[in-house]
PDB file of C-alpha atoms and ligand atoms in Angstrom:
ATOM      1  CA  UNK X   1      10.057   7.267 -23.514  1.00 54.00           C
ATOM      2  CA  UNK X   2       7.235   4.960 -25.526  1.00 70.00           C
ATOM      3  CA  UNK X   3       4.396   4.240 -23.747  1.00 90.00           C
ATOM      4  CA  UNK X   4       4.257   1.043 -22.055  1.00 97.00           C
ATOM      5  CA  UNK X   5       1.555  -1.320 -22.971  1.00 97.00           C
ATOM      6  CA  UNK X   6      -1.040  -2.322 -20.047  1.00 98.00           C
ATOM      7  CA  UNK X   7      -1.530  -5.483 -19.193  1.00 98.00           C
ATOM      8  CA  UNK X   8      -4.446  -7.181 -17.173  1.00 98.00           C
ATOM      9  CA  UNK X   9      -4.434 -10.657 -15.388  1.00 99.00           C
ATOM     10  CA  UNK X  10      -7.045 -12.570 -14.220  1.00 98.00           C
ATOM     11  CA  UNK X  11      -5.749 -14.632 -10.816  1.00 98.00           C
ATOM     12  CA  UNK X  12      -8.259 -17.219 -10.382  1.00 98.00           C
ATOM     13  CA  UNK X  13      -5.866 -18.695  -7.091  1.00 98.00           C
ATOM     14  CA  UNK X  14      -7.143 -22.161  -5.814  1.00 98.00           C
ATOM     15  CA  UNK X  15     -10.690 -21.581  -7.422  1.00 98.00           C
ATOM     16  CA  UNK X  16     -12.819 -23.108 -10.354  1.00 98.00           C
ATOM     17  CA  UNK X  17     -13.750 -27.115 -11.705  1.00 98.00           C
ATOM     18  CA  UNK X  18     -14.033 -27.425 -15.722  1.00 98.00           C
ATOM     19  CA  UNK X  19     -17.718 -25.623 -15.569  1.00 98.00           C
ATOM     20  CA  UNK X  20     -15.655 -22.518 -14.977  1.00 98.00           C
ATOM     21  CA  UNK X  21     -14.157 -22.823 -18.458  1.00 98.00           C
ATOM     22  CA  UNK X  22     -17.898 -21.388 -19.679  1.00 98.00           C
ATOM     23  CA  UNK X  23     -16.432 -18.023 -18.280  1.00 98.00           C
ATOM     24  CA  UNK X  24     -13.092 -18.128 -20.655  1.00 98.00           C
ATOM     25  CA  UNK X  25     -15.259 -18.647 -23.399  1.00 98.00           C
ATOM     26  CA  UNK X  26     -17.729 -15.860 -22.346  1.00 98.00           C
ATOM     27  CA  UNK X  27     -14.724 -13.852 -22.203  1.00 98.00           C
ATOM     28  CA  UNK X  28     -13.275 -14.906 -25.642  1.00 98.00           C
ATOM     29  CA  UNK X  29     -16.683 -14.228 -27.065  1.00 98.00           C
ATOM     30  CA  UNK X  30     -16.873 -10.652 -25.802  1.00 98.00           C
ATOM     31  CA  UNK X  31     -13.292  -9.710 -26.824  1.00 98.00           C
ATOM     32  CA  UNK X  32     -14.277 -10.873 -30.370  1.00 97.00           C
ATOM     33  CA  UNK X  33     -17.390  -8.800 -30.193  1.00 97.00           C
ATOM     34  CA  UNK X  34     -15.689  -5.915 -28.552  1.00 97.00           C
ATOM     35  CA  UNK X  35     -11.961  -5.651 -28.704  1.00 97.00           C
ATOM     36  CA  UNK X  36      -9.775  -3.774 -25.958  1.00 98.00           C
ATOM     37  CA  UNK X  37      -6.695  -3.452 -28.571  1.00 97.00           C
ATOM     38  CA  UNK X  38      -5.132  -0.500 -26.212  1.00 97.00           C
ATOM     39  CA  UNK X  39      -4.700  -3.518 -23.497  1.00 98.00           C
ATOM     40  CA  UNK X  40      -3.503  -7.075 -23.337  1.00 98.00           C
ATOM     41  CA  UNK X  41      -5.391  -9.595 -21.176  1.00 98.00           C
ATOM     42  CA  UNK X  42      -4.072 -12.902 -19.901  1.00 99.00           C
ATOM     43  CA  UNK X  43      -5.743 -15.248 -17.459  1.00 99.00           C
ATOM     44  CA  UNK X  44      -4.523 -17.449 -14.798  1.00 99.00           C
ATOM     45  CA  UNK X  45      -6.131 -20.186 -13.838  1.00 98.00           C
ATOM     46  CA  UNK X  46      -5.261 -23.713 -11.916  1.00 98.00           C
ATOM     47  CA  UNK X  47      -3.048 -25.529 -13.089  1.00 98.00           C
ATOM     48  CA  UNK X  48      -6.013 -28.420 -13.363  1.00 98.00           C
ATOM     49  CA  UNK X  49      -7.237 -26.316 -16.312  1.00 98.00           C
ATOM     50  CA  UNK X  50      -4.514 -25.082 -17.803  1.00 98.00           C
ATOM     51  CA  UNK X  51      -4.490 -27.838 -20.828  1.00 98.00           C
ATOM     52  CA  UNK X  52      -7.738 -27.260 -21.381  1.00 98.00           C
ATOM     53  CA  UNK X  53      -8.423 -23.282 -21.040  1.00 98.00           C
ATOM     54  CA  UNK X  54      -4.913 -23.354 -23.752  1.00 98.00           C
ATOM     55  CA  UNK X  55      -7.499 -25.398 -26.009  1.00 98.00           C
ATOM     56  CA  UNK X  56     -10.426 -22.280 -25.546  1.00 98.00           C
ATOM     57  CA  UNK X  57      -7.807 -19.713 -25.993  1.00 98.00           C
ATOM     58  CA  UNK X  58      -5.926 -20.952 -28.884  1.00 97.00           C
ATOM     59  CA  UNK X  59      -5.966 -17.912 -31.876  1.00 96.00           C
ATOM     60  CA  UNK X  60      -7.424 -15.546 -29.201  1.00 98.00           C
ATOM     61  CA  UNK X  61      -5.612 -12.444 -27.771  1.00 97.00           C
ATOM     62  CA  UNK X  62      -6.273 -13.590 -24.586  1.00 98.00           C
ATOM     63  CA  UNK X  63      -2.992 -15.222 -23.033  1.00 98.00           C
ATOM     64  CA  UNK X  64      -2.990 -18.249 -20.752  1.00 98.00           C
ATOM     65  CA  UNK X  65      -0.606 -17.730 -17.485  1.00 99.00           C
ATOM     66  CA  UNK X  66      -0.074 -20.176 -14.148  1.00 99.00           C
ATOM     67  CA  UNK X  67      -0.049 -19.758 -10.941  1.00 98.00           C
ATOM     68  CA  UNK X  68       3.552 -20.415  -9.269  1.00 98.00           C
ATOM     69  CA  UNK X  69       5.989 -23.117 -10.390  1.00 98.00           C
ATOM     70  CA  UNK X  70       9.385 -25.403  -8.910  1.00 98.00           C
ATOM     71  CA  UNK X  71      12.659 -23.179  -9.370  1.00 98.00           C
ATOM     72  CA  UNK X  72      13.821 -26.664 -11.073  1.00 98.00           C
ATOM     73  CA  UNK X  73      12.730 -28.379 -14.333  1.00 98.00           C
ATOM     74  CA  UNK X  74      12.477 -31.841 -13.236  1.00 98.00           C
ATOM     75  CA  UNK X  75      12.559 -34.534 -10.258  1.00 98.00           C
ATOM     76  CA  UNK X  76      11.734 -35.838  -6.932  1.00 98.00           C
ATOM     77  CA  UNK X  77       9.394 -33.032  -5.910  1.00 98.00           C
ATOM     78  CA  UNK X  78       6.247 -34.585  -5.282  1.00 98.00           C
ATOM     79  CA  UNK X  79       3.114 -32.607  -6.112  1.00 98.00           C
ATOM     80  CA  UNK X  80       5.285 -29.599  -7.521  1.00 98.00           C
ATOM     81  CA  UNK X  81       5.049 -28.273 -11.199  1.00 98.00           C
ATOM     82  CA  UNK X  82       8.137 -27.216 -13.295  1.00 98.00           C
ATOM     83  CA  UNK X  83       7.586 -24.169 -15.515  1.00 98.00           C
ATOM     84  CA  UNK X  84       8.522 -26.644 -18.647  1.00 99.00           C
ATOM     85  CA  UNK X  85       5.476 -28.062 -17.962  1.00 98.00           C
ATOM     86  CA  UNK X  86       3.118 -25.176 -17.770  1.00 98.00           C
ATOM     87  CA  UNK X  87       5.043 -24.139 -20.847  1.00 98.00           C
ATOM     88  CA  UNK X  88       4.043 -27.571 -21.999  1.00 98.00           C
ATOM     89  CA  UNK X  89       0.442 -27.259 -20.458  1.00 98.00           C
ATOM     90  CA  UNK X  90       0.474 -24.236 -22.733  1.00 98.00           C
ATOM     91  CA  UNK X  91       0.920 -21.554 -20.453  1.00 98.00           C
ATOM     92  CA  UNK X  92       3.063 -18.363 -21.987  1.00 98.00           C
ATOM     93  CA  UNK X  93       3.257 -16.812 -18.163  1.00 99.00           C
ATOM     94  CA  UNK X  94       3.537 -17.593 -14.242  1.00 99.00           C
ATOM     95  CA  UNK X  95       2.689 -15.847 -10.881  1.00 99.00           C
ATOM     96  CA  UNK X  96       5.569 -16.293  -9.070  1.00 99.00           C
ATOM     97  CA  UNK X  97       6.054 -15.221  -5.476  1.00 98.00           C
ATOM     98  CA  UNK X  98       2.123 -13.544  -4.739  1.00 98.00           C
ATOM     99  CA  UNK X  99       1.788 -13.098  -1.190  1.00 98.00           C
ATOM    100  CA  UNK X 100      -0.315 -16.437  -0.599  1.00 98.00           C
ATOM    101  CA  UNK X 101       2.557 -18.181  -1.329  1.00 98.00           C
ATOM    102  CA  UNK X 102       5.137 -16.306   0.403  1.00 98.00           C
ATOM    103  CA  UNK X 103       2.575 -16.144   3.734  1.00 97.00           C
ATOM    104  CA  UNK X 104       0.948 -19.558   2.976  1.00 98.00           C
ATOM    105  CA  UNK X 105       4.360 -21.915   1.866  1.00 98.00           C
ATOM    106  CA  UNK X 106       7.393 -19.410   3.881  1.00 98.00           C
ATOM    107  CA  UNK X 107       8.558 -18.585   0.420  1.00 98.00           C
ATOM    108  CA  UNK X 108      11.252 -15.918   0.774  1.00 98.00           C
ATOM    109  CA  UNK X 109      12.791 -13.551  -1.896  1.00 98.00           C
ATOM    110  CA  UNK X 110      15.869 -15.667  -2.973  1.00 98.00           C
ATOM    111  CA  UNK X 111      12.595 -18.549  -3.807  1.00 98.00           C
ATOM    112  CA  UNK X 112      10.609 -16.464  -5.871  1.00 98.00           C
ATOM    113  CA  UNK X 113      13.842 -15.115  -7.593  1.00 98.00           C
ATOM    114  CA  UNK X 114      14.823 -18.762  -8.200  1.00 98.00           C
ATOM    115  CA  UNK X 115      11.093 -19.424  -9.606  1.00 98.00           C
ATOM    116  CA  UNK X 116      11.216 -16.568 -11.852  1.00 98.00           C
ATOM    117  CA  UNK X 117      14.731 -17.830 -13.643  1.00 98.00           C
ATOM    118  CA  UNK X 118      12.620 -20.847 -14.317  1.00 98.00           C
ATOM    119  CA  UNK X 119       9.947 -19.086 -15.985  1.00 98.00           C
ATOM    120  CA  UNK X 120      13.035 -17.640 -18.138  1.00 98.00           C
ATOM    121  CA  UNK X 121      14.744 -21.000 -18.757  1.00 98.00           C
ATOM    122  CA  UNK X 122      11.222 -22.360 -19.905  1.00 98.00           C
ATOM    123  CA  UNK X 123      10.127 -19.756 -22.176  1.00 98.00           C
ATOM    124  CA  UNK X 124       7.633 -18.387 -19.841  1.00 98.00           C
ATOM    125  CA  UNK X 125       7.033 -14.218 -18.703  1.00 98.00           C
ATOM    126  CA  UNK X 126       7.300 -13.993 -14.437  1.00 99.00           C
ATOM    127  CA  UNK X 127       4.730 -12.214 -12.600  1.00 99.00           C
ATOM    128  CA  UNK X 128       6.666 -11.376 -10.256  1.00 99.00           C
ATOM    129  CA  UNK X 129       4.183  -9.860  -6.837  1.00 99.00           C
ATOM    130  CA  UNK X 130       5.537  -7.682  -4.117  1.00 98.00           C
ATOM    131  CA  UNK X 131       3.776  -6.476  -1.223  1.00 98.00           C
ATOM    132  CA  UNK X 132       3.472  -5.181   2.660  1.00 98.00           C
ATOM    133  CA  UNK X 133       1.061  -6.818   5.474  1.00 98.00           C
ATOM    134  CA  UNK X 134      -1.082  -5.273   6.716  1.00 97.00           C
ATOM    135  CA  UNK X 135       1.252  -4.791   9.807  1.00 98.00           C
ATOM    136  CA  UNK X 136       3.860  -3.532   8.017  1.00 98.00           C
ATOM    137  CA  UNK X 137       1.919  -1.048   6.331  1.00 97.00           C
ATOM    138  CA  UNK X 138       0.776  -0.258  10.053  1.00 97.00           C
ATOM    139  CA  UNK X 139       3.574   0.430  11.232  1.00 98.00           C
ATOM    140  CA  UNK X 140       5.212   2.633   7.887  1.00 97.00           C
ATOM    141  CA  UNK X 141       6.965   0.105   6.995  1.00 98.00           C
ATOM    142  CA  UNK X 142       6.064   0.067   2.992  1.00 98.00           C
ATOM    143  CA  UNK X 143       8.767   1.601   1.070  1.00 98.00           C
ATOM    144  CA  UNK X 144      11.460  -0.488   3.080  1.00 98.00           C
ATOM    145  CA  UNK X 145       9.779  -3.683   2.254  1.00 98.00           C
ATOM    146  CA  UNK X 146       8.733  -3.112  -1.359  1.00 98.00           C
ATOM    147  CA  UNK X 147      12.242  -2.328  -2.172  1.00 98.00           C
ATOM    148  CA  UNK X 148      13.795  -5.000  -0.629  1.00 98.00           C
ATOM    149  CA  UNK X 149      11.244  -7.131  -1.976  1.00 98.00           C
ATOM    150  CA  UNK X 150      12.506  -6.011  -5.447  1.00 98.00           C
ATOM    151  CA  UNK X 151      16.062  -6.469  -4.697  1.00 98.00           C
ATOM    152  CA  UNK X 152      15.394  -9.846  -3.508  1.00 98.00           C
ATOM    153  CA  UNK X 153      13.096 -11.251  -6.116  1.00 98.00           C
ATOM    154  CA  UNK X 154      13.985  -9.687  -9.250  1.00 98.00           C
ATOM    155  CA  UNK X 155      16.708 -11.051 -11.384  1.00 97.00           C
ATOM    156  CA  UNK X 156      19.222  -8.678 -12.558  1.00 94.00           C
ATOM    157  CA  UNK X 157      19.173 -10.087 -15.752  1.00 95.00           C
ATOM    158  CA  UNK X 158      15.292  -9.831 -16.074  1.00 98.00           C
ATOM    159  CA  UNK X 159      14.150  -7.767 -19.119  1.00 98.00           C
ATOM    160  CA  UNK X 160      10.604  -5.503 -19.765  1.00 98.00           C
ATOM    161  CA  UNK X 161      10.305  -8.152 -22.051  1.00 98.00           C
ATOM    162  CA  UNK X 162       9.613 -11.277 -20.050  1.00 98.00           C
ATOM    163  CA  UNK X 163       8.676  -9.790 -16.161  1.00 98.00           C
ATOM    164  CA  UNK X 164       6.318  -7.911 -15.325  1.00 98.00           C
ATOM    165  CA  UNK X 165       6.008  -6.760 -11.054  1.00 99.00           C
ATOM    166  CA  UNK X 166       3.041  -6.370  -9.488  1.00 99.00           C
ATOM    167  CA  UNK X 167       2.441  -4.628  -6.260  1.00 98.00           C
ATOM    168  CA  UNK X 168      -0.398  -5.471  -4.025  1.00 98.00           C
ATOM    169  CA  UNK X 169      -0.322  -4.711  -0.829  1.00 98.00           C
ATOM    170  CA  UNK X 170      -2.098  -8.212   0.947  1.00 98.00           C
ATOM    171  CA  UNK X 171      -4.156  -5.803   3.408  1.00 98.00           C
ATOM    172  CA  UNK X 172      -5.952  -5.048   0.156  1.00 98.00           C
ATOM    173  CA  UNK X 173      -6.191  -8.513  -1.428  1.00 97.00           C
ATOM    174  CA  UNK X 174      -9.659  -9.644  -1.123  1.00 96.00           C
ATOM    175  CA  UNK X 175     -10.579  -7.180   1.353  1.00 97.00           C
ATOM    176  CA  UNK X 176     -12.521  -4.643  -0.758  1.00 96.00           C
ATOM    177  CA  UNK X 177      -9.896  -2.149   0.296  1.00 96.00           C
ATOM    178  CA  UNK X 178      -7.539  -0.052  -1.644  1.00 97.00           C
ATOM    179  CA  UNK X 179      -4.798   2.400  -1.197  1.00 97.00           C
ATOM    180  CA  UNK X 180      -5.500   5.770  -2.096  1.00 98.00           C
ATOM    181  CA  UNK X 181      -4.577   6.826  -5.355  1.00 98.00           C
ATOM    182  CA  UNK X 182      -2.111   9.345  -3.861  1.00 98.00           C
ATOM    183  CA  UNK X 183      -0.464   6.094  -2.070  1.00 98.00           C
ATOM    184  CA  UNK X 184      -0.626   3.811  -5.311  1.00 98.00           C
ATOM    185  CA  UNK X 185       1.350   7.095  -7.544  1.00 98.00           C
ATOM    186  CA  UNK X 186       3.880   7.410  -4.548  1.00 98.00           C
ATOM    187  CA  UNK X 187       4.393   3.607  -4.594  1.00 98.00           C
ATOM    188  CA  UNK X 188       4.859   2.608  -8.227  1.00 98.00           C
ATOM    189  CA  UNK X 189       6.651   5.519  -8.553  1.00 98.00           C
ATOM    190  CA  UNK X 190       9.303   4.458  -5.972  1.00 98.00           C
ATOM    191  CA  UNK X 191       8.550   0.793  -7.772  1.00 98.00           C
ATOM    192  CA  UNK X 192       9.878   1.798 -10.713  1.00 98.00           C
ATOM    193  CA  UNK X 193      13.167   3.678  -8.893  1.00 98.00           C
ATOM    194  CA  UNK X 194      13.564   0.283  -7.205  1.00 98.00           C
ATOM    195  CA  UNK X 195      13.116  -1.660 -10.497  1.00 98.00           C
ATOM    196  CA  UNK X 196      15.724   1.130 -12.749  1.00 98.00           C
ATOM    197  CA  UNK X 197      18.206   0.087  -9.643  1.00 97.00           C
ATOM    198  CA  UNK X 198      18.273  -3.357  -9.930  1.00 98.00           C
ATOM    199  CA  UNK X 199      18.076  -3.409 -13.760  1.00 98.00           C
ATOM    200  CA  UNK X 200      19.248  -0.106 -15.099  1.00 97.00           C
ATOM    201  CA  UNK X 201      17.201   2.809 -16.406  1.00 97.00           C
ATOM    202  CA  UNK X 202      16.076   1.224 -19.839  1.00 97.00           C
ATOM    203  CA  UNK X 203      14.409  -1.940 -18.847  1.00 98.00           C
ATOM    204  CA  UNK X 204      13.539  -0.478 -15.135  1.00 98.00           C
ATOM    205  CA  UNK X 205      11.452   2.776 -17.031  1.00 98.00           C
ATOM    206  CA  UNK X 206      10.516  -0.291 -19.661  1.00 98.00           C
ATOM    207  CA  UNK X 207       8.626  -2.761 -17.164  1.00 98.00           C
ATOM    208  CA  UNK X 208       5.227  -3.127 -16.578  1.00 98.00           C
ATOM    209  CA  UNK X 209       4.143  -2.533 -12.916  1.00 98.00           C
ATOM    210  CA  UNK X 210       0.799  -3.979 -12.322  1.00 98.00           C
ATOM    211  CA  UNK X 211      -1.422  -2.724  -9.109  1.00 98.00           C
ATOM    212  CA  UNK X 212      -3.726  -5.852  -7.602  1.00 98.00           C
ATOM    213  CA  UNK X 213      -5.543  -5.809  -4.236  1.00 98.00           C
ATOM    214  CA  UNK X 214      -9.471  -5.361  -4.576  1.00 98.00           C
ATOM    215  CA  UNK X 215      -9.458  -4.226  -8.235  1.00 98.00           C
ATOM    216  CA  UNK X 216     -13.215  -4.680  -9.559  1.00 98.00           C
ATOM    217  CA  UNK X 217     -15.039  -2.795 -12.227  1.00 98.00           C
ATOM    218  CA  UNK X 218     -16.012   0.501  -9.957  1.00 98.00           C
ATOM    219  CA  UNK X 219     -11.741   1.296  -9.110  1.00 98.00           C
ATOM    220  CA  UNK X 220     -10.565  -0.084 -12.193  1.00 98.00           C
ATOM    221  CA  UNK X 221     -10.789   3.368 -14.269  1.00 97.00           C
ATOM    222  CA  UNK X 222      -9.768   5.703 -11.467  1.00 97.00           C
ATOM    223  CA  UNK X 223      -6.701   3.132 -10.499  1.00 98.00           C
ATOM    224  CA  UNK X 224      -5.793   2.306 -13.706  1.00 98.00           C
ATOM    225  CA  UNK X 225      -5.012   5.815 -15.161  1.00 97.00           C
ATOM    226  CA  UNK X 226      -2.478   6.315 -11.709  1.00 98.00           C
ATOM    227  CA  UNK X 227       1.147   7.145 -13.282  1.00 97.00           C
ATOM    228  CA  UNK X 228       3.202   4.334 -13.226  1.00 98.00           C
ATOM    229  CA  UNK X 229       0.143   1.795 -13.588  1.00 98.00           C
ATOM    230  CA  UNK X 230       0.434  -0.325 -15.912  1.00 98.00           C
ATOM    231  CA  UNK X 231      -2.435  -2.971 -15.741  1.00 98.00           C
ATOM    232  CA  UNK X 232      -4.018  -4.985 -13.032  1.00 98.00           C
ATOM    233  CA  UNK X 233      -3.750  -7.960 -11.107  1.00 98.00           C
ATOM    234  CA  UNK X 234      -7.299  -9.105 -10.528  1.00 98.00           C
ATOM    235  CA  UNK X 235      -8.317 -11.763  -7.963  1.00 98.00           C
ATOM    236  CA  UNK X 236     -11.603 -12.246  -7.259  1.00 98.00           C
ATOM    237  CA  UNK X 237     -13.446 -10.268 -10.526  1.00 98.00           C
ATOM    238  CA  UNK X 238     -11.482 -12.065 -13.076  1.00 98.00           C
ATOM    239  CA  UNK X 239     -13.654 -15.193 -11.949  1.00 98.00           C
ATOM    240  CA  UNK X 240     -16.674 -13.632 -13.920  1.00 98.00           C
ATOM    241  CA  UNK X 241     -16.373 -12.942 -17.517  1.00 98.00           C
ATOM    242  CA  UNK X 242     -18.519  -9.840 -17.308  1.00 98.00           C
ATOM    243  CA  UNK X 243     -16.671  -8.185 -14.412  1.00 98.00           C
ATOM    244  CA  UNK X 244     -13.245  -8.703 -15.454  1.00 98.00           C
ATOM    245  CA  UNK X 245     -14.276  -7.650 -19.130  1.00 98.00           C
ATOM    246  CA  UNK X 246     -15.340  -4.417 -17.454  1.00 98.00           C
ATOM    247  CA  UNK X 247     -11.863  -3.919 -15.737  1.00 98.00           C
ATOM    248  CA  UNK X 248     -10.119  -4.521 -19.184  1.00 98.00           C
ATOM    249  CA  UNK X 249     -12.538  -2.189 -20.770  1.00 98.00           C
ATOM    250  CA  UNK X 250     -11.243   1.072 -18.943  1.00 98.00           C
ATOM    251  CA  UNK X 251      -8.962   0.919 -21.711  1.00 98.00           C
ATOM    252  CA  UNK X 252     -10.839   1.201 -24.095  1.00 95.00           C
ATOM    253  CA  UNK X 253     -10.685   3.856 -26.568  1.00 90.00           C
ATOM    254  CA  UNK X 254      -7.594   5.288 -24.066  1.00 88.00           C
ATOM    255  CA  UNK X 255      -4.232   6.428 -25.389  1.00 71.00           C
ATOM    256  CA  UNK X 256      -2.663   4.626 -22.876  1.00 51.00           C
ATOM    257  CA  UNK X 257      -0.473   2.371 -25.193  1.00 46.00           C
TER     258      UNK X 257
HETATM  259  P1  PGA D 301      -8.282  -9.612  -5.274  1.00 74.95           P
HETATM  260  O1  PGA D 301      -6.906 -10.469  -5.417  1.00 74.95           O
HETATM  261  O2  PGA D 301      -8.473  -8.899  -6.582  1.00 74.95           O
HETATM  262  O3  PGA D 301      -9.337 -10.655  -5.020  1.00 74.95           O
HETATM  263  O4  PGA D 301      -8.087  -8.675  -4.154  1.00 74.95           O
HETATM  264  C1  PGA D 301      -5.807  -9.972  -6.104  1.00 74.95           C
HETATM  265  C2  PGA D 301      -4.684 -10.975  -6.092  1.00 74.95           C
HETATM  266  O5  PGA D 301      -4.397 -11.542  -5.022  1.00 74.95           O
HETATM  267  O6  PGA D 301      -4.032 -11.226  -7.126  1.00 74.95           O
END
């Protein structure tokens, strides 16, 4: 099987005003300095800034994602955004389904599944984030959730080539705390059974499987290299150019591609 290309995404959730932009470009500028070609890098930032970070990123290899989107493309949904129009905004991705949502808004499975066959019907790749509370990972309740998670939220007809999962478990988001690396192996590696299930062995063993929960630049190398890693979903150190630049930079020089 080839080698599947890593990926790392910068989820800047419900922070940063148009000053923040001065990290993109701090970004941009070190990529152009100092290349990670064995990785690609997108980040995610409100939808406020989207317009505008598309106008930074333009010609770079650093690719502009959203946050969540409306399953629908249009109408009488006040405050909600379609995935047209991030497409339009000139996103090329969207988070759909992370666990703020689904604790924060009730979004269930059949939701995020809907949300993620609007990212297809706009153009757009689906994040699509799985995870257990801390309470269900308490109680040894993981693998049951993660895989119905999957079954729930990922479209049959989803391809390697426009989805990408990521697991993070939310007693790890923003918490400083991660799984072992024992834990994360075991994990993705029942991820990707779940994922060859619901969409056959060649695009399940084909999809990227992103870990996120308290990645920063002293776990990055060490969580990164797990099998059945294939990037990083990165909260709170993709809001500073130099720390997410050091997560991407694990890669560097790897033959992980
Ligand atoms: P964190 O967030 O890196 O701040 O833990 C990850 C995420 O929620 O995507």
């Amino acid at each position: 099987m080839t080698a599947i290309r890593p990926l790392v995404a910068g989820n800047w959730k419900m922070n940063g005003l148009g000053g923040a932009l001065g990290e993109l470009v701090a970004l941009r500028d070190r990529l152009e300095k100092a290349p990670v070609p064995e990785a690609d890098v997108m980040v995610c930032p409100p939808a406020t800034l989207l317009s505008r970070a598309a106008g930074i990123l333009a010609d770079t290899p650093i690719a502009l994602g959203a946050q969540d989107c409306h399953p629908l493309a249009s109408g009488a949904h006040t405050g909600d955004i379609s995935a047209e129009m991030l497409a339009d905004a000139g996103a090329t991705a969207v988070i759909v389904g992370h666990s703020e949502r689904r604790i924060d808004h009730g979004e269930t499975d059949e939701l995020v599944n809907a949300k993620a066959h609007a990212a297809f019907r706009a153009g757009l790749t689906a994040i699509i984030c799985v995870g257990e509370t801390e309470e269900q990972h308490r109680n040894g309740e993981t693998v049951d959730v993660l895989t119905g998670q999957v079954q729930g939220s990922m479209p049959e007809d989803a391809r390697a080539s426009n989805t990408v999962l990521a697991y993070e478990p939310v007693w790890a988001i923003g918490s400083g705390l991660t799984p072992t690396l024992e834990d994360v192996a075991r994990l993705h590696e029942g991820l990707r059974e779940n994922l060859g299930q619901v969409l056959g062995p060649d695009q399940g063993g084909a999809m990227r499987i992103l870990y996120g929960g308290s990645v920063k630049p002293s776990n990055a190398a060490e969580l990164m290299f797990v099998p059945n890693v294939n990037g990083a979903l990165v909260g709170g150190a993709s809001l500073k150019a130099s720390d997410f630049y050091e997560i991407l930079a694990v890669y560097r020089g790897s033959s992980a591609t």
